[in-house]
PDB file of C-alpha atoms in Angstrom:
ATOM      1  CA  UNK R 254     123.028 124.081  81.556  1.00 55.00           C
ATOM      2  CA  UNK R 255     121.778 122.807  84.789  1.00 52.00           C
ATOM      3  CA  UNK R 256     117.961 123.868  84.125  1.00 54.00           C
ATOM      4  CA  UNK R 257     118.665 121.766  80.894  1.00 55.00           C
ATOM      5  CA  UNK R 258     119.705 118.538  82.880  1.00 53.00           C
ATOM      6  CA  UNK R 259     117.283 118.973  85.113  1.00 55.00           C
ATOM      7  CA  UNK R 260     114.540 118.778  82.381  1.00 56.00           C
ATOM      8  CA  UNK R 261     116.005 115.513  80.759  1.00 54.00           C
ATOM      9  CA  UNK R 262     116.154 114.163  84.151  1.00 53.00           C
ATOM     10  CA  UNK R 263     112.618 114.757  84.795  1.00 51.00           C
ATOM     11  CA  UNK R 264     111.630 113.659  81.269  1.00 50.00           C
ATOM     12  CA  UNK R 265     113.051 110.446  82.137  1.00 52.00           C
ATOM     13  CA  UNK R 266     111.335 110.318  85.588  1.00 49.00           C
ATOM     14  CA  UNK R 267     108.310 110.835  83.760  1.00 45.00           C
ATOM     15  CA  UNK R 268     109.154 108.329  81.216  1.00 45.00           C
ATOM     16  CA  UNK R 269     110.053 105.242  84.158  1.00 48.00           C
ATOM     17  CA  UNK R 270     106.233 106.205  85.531  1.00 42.00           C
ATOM     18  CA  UNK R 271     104.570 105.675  82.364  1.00 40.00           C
ATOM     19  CA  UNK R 272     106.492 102.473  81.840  1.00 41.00           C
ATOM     20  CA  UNK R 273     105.805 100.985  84.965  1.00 45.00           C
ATOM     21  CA  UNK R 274     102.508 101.895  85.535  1.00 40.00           C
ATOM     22  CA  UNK R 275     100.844  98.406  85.290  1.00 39.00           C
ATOM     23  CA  UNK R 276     103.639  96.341  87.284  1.00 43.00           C
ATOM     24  CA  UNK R 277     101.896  97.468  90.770  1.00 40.00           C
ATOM     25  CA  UNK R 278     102.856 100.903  89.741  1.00 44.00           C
ATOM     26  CA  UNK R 279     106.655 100.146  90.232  1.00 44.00           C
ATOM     27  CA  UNK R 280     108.684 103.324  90.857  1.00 40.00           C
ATOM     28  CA  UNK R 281     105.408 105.586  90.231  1.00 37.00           C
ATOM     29  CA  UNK R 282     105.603 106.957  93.848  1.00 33.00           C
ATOM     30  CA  UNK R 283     108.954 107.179  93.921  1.00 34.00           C
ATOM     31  CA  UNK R 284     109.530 109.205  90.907  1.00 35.00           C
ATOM     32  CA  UNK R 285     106.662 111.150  91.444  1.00 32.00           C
ATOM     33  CA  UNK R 286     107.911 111.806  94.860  1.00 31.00           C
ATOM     34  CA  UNK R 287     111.766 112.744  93.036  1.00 32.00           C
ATOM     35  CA  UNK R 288     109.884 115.123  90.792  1.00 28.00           C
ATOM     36  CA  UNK R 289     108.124 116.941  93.535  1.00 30.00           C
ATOM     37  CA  UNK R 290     111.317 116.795  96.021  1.00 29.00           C
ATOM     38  CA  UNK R 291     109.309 114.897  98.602  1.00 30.00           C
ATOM     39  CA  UNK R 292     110.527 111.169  97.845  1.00 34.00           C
ATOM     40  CA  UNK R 293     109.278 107.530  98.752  1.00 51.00           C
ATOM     41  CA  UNK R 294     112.881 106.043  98.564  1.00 57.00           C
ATOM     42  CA  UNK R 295     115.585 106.898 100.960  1.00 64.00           C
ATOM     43  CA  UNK R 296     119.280 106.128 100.865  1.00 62.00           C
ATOM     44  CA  UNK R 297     119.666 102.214 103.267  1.00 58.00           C
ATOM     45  CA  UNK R 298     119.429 103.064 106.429  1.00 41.00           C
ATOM     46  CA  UNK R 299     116.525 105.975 106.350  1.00 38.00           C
ATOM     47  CA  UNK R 300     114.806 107.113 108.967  1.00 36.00           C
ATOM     48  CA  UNK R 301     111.255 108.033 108.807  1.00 34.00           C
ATOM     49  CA  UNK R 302     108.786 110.493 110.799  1.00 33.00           C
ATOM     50  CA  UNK R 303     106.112 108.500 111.947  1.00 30.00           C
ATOM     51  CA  UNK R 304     103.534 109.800 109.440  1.00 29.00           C
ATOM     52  CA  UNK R 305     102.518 106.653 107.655  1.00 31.00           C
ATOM     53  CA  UNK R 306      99.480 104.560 107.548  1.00 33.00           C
ATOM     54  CA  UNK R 307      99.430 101.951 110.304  1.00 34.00           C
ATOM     55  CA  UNK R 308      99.657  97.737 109.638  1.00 36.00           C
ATOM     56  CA  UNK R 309      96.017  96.077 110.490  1.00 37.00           C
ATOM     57  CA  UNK R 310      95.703  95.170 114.135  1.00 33.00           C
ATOM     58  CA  UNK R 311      95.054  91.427 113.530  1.00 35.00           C
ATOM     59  CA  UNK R 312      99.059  90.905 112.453  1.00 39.00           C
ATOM     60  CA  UNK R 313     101.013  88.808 114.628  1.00 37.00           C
ATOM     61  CA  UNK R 314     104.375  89.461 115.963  1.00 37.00           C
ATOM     62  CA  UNK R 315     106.711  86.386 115.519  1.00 38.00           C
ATOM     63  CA  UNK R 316     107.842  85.108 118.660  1.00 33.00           C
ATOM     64  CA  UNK R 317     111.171  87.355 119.773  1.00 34.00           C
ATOM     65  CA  UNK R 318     112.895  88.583 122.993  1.00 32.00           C
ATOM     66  CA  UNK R 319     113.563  91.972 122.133  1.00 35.00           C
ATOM     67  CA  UNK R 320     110.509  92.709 119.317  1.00 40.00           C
ATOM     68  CA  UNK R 321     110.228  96.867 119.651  1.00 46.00           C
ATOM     69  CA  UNK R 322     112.851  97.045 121.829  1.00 52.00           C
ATOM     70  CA  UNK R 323     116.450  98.458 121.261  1.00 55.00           C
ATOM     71  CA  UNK R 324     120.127  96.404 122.056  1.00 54.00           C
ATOM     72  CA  UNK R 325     123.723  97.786 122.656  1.00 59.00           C
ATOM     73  CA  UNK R 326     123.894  97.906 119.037  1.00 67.00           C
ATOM     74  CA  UNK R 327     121.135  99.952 118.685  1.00 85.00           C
ATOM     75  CA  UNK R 328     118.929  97.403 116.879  1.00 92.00           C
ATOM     76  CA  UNK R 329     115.389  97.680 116.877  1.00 95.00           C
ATOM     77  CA  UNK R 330     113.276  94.763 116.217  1.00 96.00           C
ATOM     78  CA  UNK R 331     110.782  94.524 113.892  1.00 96.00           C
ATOM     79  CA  UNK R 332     107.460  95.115 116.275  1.00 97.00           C
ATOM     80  CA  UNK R 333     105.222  93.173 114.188  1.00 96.00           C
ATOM     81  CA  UNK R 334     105.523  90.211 111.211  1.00 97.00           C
ATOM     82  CA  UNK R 335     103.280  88.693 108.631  1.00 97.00           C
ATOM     83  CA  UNK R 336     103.959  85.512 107.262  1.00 95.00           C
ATOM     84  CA  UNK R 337     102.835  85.559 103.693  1.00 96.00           C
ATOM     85  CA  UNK R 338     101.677  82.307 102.271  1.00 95.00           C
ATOM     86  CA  UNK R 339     103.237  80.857  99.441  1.00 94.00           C
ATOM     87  CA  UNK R 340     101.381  80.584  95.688  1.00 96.00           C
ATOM     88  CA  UNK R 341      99.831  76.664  94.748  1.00 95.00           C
ATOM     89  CA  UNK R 342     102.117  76.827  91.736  1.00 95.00           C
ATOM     90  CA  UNK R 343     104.513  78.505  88.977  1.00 95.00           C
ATOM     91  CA  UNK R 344     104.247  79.411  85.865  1.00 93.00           C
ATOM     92  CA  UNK R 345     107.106  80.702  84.060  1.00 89.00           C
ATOM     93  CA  UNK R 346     109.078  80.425  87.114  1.00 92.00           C
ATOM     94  CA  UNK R 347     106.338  82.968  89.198  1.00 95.00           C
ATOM     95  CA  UNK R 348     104.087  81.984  91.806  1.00 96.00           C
ATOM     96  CA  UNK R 349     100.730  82.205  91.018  1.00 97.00           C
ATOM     97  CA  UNK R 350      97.337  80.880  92.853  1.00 98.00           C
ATOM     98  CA  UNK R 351      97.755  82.706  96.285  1.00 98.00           C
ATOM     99  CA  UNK R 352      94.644  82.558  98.916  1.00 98.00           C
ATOM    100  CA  UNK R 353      91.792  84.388  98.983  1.00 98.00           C
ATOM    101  CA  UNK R 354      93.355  86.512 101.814  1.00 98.00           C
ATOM    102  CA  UNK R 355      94.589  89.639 102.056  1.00 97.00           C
ATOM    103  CA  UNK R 356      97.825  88.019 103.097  1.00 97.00           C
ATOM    104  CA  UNK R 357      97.674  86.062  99.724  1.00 97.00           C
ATOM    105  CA  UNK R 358      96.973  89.635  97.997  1.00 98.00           C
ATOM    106  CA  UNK R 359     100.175  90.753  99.210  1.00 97.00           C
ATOM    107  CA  UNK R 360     102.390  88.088  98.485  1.00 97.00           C
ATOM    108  CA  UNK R 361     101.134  88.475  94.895  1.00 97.00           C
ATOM    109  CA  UNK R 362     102.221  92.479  95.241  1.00 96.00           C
ATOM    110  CA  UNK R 363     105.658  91.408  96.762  1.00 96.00           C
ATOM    111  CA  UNK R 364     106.200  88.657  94.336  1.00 95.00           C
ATOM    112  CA  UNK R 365     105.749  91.325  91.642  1.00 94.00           C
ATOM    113  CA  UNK R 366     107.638  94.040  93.172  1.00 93.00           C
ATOM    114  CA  UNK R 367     110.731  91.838  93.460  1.00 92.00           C
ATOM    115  CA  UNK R 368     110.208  90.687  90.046  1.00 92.00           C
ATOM    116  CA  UNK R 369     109.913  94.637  88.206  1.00 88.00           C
ATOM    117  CA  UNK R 370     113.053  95.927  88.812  1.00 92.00           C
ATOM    118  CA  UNK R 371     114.851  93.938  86.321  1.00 94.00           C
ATOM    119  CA  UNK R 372     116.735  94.953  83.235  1.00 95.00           C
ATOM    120  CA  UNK R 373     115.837  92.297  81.252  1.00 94.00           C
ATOM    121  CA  UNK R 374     112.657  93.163  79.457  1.00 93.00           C
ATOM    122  CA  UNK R 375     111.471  89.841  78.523  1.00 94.00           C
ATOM    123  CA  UNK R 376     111.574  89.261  82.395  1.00 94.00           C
ATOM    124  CA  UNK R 377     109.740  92.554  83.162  1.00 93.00           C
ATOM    125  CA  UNK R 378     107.009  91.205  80.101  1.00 94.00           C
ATOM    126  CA  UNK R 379     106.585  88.155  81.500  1.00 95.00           C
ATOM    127  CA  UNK R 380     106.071  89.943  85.060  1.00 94.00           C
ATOM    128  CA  UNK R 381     103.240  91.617  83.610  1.00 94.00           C
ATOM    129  CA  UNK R 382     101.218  88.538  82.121  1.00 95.00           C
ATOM    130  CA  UNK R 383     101.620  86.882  85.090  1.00 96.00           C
ATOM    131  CA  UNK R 384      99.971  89.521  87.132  1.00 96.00           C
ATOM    132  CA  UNK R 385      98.428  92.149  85.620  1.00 95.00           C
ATOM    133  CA  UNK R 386      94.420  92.014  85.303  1.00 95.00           C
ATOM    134  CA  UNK R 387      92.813  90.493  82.107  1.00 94.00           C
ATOM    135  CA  UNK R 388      91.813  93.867  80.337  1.00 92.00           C
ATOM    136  CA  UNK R 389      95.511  95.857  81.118  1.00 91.00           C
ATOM    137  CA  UNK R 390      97.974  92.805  80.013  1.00 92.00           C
ATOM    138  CA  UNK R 391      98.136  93.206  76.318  1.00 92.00           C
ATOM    139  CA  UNK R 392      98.556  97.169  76.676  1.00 90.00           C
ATOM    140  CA  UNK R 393     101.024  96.994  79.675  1.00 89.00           C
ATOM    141  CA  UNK R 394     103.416  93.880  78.348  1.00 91.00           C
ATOM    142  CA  UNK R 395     103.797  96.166  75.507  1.00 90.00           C
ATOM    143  CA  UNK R 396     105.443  98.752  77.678  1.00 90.00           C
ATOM    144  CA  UNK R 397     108.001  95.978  79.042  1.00 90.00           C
ATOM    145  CA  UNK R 398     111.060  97.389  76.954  1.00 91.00           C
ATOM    146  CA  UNK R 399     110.486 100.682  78.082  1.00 89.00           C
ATOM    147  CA  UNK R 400     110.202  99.608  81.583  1.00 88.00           C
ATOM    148  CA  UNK R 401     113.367  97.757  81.891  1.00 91.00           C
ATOM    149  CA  UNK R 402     114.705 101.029  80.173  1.00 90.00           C
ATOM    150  CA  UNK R 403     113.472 103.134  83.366  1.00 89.00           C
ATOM    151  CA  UNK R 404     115.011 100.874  85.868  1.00 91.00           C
ATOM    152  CA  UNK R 405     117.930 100.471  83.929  1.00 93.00           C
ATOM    153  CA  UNK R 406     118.434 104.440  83.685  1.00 90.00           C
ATOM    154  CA  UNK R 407     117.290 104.591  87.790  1.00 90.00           C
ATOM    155  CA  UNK R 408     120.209 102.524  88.470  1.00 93.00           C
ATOM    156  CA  UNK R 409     122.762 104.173  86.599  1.00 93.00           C
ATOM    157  CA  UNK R 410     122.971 101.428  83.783  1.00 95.00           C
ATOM    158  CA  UNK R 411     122.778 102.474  80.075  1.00 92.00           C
ATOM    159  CA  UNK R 412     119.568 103.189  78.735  1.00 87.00           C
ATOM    160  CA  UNK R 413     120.226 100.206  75.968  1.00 86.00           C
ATOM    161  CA  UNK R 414     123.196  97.656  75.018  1.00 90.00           C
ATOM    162  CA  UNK R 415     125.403  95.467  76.909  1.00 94.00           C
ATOM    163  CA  UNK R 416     125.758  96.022  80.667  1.00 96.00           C
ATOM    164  CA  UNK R 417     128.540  96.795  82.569  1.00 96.00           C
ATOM    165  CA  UNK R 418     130.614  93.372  83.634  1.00 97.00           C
ATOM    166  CA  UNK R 419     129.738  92.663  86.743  1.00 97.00           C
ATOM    167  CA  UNK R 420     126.745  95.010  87.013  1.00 97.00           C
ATOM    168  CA  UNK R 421     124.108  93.122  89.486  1.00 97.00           C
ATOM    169  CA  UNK R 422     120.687  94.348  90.358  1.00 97.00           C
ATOM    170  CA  UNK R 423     118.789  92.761  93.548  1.00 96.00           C
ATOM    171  CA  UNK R 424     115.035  93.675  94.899  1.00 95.00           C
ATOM    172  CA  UNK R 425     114.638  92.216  98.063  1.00 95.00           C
ATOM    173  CA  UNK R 426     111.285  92.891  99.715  1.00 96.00           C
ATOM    174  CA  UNK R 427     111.219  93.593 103.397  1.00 97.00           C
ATOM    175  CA  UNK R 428     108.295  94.848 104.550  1.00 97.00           C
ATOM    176  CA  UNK R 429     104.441  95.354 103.319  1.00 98.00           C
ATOM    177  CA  UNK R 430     101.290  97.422 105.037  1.00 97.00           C
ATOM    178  CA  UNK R 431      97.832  97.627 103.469  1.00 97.00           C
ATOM    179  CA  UNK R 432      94.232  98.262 103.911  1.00 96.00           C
ATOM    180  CA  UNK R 433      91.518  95.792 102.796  1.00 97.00           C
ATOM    181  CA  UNK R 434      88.878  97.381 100.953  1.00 95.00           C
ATOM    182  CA  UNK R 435      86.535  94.016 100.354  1.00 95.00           C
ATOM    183  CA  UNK R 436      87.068  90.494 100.295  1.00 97.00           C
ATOM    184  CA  UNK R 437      88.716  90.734  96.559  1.00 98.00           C
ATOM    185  CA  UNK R 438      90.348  94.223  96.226  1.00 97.00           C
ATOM    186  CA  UNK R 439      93.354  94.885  98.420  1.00 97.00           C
ATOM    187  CA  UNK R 440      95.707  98.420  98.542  1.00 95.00           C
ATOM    188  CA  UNK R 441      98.828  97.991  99.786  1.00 95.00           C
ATOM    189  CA  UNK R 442     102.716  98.754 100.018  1.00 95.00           C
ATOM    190  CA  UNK R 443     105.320  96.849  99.826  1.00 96.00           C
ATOM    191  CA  UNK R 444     108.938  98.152 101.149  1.00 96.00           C
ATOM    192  CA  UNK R 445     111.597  97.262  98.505  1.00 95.00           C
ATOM    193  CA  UNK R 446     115.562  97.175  99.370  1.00 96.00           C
ATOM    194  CA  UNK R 447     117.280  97.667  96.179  1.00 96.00           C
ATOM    195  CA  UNK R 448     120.940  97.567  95.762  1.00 97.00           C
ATOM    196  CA  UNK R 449     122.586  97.987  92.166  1.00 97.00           C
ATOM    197  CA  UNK R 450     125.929  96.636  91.820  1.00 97.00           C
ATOM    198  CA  UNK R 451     127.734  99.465  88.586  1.00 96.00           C
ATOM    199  CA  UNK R 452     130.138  96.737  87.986  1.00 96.00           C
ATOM    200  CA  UNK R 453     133.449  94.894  89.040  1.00 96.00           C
ATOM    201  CA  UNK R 454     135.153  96.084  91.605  1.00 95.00           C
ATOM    202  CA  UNK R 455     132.506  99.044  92.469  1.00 96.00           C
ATOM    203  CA  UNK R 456     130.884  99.533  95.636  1.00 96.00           C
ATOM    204  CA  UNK R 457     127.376  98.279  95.827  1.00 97.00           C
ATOM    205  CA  UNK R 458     124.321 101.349  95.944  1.00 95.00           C
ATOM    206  CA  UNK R 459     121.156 100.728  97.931  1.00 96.00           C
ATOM    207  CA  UNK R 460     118.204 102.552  98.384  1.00 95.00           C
ATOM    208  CA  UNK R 461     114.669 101.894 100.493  1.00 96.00           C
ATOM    209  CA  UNK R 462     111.508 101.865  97.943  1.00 93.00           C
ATOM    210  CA  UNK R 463     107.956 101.750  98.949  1.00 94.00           C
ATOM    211  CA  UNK R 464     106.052 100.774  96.268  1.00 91.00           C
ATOM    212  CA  UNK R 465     101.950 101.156  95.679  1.00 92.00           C
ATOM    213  CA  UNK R 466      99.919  98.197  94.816  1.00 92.00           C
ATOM    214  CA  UNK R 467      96.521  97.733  94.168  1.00 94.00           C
ATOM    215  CA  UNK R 468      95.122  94.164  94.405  1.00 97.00           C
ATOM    216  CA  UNK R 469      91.737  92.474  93.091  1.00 97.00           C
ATOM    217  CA  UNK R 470      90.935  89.002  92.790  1.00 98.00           C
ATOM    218  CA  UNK R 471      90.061  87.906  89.284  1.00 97.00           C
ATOM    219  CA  UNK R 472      89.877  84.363  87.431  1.00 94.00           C
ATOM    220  CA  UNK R 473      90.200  82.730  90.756  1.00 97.00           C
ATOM    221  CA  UNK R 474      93.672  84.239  91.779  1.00 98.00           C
ATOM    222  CA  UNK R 475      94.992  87.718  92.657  1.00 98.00           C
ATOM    223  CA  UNK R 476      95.919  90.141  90.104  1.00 97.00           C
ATOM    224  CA  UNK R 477      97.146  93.687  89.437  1.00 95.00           C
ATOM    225  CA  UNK R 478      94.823  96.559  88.858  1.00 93.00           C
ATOM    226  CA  UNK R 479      96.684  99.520  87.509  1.00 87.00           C
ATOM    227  CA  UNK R 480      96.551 102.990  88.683  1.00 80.00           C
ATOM    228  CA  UNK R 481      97.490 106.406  87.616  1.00 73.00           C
ATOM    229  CA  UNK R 482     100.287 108.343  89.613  1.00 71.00           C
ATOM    230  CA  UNK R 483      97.639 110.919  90.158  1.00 73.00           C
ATOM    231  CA  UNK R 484      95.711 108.184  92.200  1.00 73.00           C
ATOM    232  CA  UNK R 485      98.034 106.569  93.997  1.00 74.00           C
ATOM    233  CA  UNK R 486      98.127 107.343  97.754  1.00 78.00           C
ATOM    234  CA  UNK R 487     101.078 109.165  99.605  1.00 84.00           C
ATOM    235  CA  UNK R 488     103.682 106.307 100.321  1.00 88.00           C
ATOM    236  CA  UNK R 489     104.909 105.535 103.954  1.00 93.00           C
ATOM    237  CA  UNK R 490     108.402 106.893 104.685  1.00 95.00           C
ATOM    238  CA  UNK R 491     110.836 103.865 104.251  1.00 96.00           C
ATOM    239  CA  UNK R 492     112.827 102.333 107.066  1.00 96.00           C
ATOM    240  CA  UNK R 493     115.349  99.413 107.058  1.00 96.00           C
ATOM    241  CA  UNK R 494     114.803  96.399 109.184  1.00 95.00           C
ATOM    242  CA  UNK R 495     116.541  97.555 112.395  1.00 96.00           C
ATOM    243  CA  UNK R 496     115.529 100.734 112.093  1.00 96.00           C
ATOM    244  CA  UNK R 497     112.975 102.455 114.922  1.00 96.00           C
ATOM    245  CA  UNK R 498     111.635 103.958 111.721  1.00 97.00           C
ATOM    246  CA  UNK R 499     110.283 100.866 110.498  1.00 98.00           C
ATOM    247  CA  UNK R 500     108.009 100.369 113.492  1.00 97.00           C
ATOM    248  CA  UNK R 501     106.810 103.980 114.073  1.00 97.00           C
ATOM    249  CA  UNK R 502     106.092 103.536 109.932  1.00 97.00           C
ATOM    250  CA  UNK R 503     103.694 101.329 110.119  1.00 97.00           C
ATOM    251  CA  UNK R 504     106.009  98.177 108.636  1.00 98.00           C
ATOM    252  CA  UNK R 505     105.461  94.525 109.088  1.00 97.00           C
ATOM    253  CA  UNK R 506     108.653  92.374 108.479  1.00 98.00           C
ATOM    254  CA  UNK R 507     107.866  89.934 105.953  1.00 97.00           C
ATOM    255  CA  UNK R 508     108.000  86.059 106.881  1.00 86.00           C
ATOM    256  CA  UNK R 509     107.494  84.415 103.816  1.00 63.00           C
ATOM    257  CA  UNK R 510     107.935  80.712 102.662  1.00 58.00           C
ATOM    258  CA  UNK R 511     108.884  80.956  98.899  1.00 54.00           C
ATOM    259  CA  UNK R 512     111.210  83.786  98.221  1.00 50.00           C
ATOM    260  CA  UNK R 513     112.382  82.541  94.720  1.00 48.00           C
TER     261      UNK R 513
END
């Protein structure tokens, strides 16, 4: 009986990856990291080991009295910040035309991140045109219903039909790290907070995500190139803001101007 769950619960793990491979490979290296035991998303609050890839030098802390350092709560600071620039304008509600930066690269990634974990799938769909490269759109916006299947299974929800009253589901992004590898193609992660709501009265779930991303610039604006689980690099351990975690991981608090 409980080999037989744990199949169907890996099916479905496998199931979420192949759904939400082309929205900057949402959940891929956090399910792949549930199916081998050695996962990318922690319970709020996690605490990581110091093994992660390191921000680029050239980030700037914002200006703070106690950045890296500890209080009598036991607060630590965010050591270092990005501020990510906002897109030139929306379409469908999503920002699009970000710099030619790699700071514009991310804030496409985190504008999609927050954006993926939806149940809605005409949300998730329209996600995907927004961002996804020119020759993966059609073939990845067809997956949409099956993606907003995976998160809605991830987060407890039925797999189909009404949701729970009262059922909420917020992504905030809170931190990003990447490595630029040319003027137009960008890798990155960006570090989700999720916390599911089951319904009235419940007590809100959240977990730390850090999500894969792979950035080039196409048509004049950043866009998604997929990638396979099977390429996608080993994810930093995630940290909460506050956390010592988050600086020994390699995190940069996000300052951004447009989080809508």
């Amino acid at each position: 009986m409980a080999l037989n769950l744990q199949d169907q619960a890996t099916r479905r793990m496998r199931r979420l990856v192949i759904a939400l491979v082309g929205v900057v490979v949402i959940l891929g290296a956090l399910i792949v990291g549930l199916i081998a035991g050695n996962s990318s998303s922690k319970p709020d609050g996690g605490q990581g080991d110091g093994s992660a890839h390191r921000p680029p030098a050239s980030a700037n802390p914002a200006p703070t009295e106690t950045a890296g350092g500890g209080d009598d709560t036991g607060y630590v600071a965010p050591a270092k910040w990005v501020k990510l620039p906002d897109g030139g304008k929306k379409v469908d509600g999503f920002p699009v035309q970000f710099p030619h930066t790699e700071e514009g690269a991310m804030a496409m990634l985190v504008s999609s991140s927050r954006n993926a974990f939806s149940w809605d799938a005409q949300h998730v769909e329209k996600n995907i045109r927004t961002y996804m490269v020119d020759s993966s759109r059609e073939q990845m916006a067809s997956a949409a219903a099956q993606g907003a299947q995976g998160v809605r299974e991830h987060t407890g929800m039925p797999g189909t039909g009404p949701l729970p009253k009262g059922a909420t589901l917020t992504a905030w992004p809170i931190g990003v790290q990447w490595t630029a590898k040319g003027a137009d193609h960008v890798t990155g992660f960006v570090l989700v907070r999720l916390t599911t709501v089951p319904g009235t009265g419940q007590k809100a779930k959240t977990e730390l995500i850090a999500l894969p991303g792979d950035a080039v610039w196409q048509g004049g604006d950043w866009r998604i190139q997929p990638t396979s689980p099977n390429d996608t690099p080993t994810a930093p351990e995630p940290a909460d803001l506050g956390a010592d975690a988050f600086n020994v991981n390699g995190w940069m608090a996000i300052q951004e101007g447009d989080r809508r």
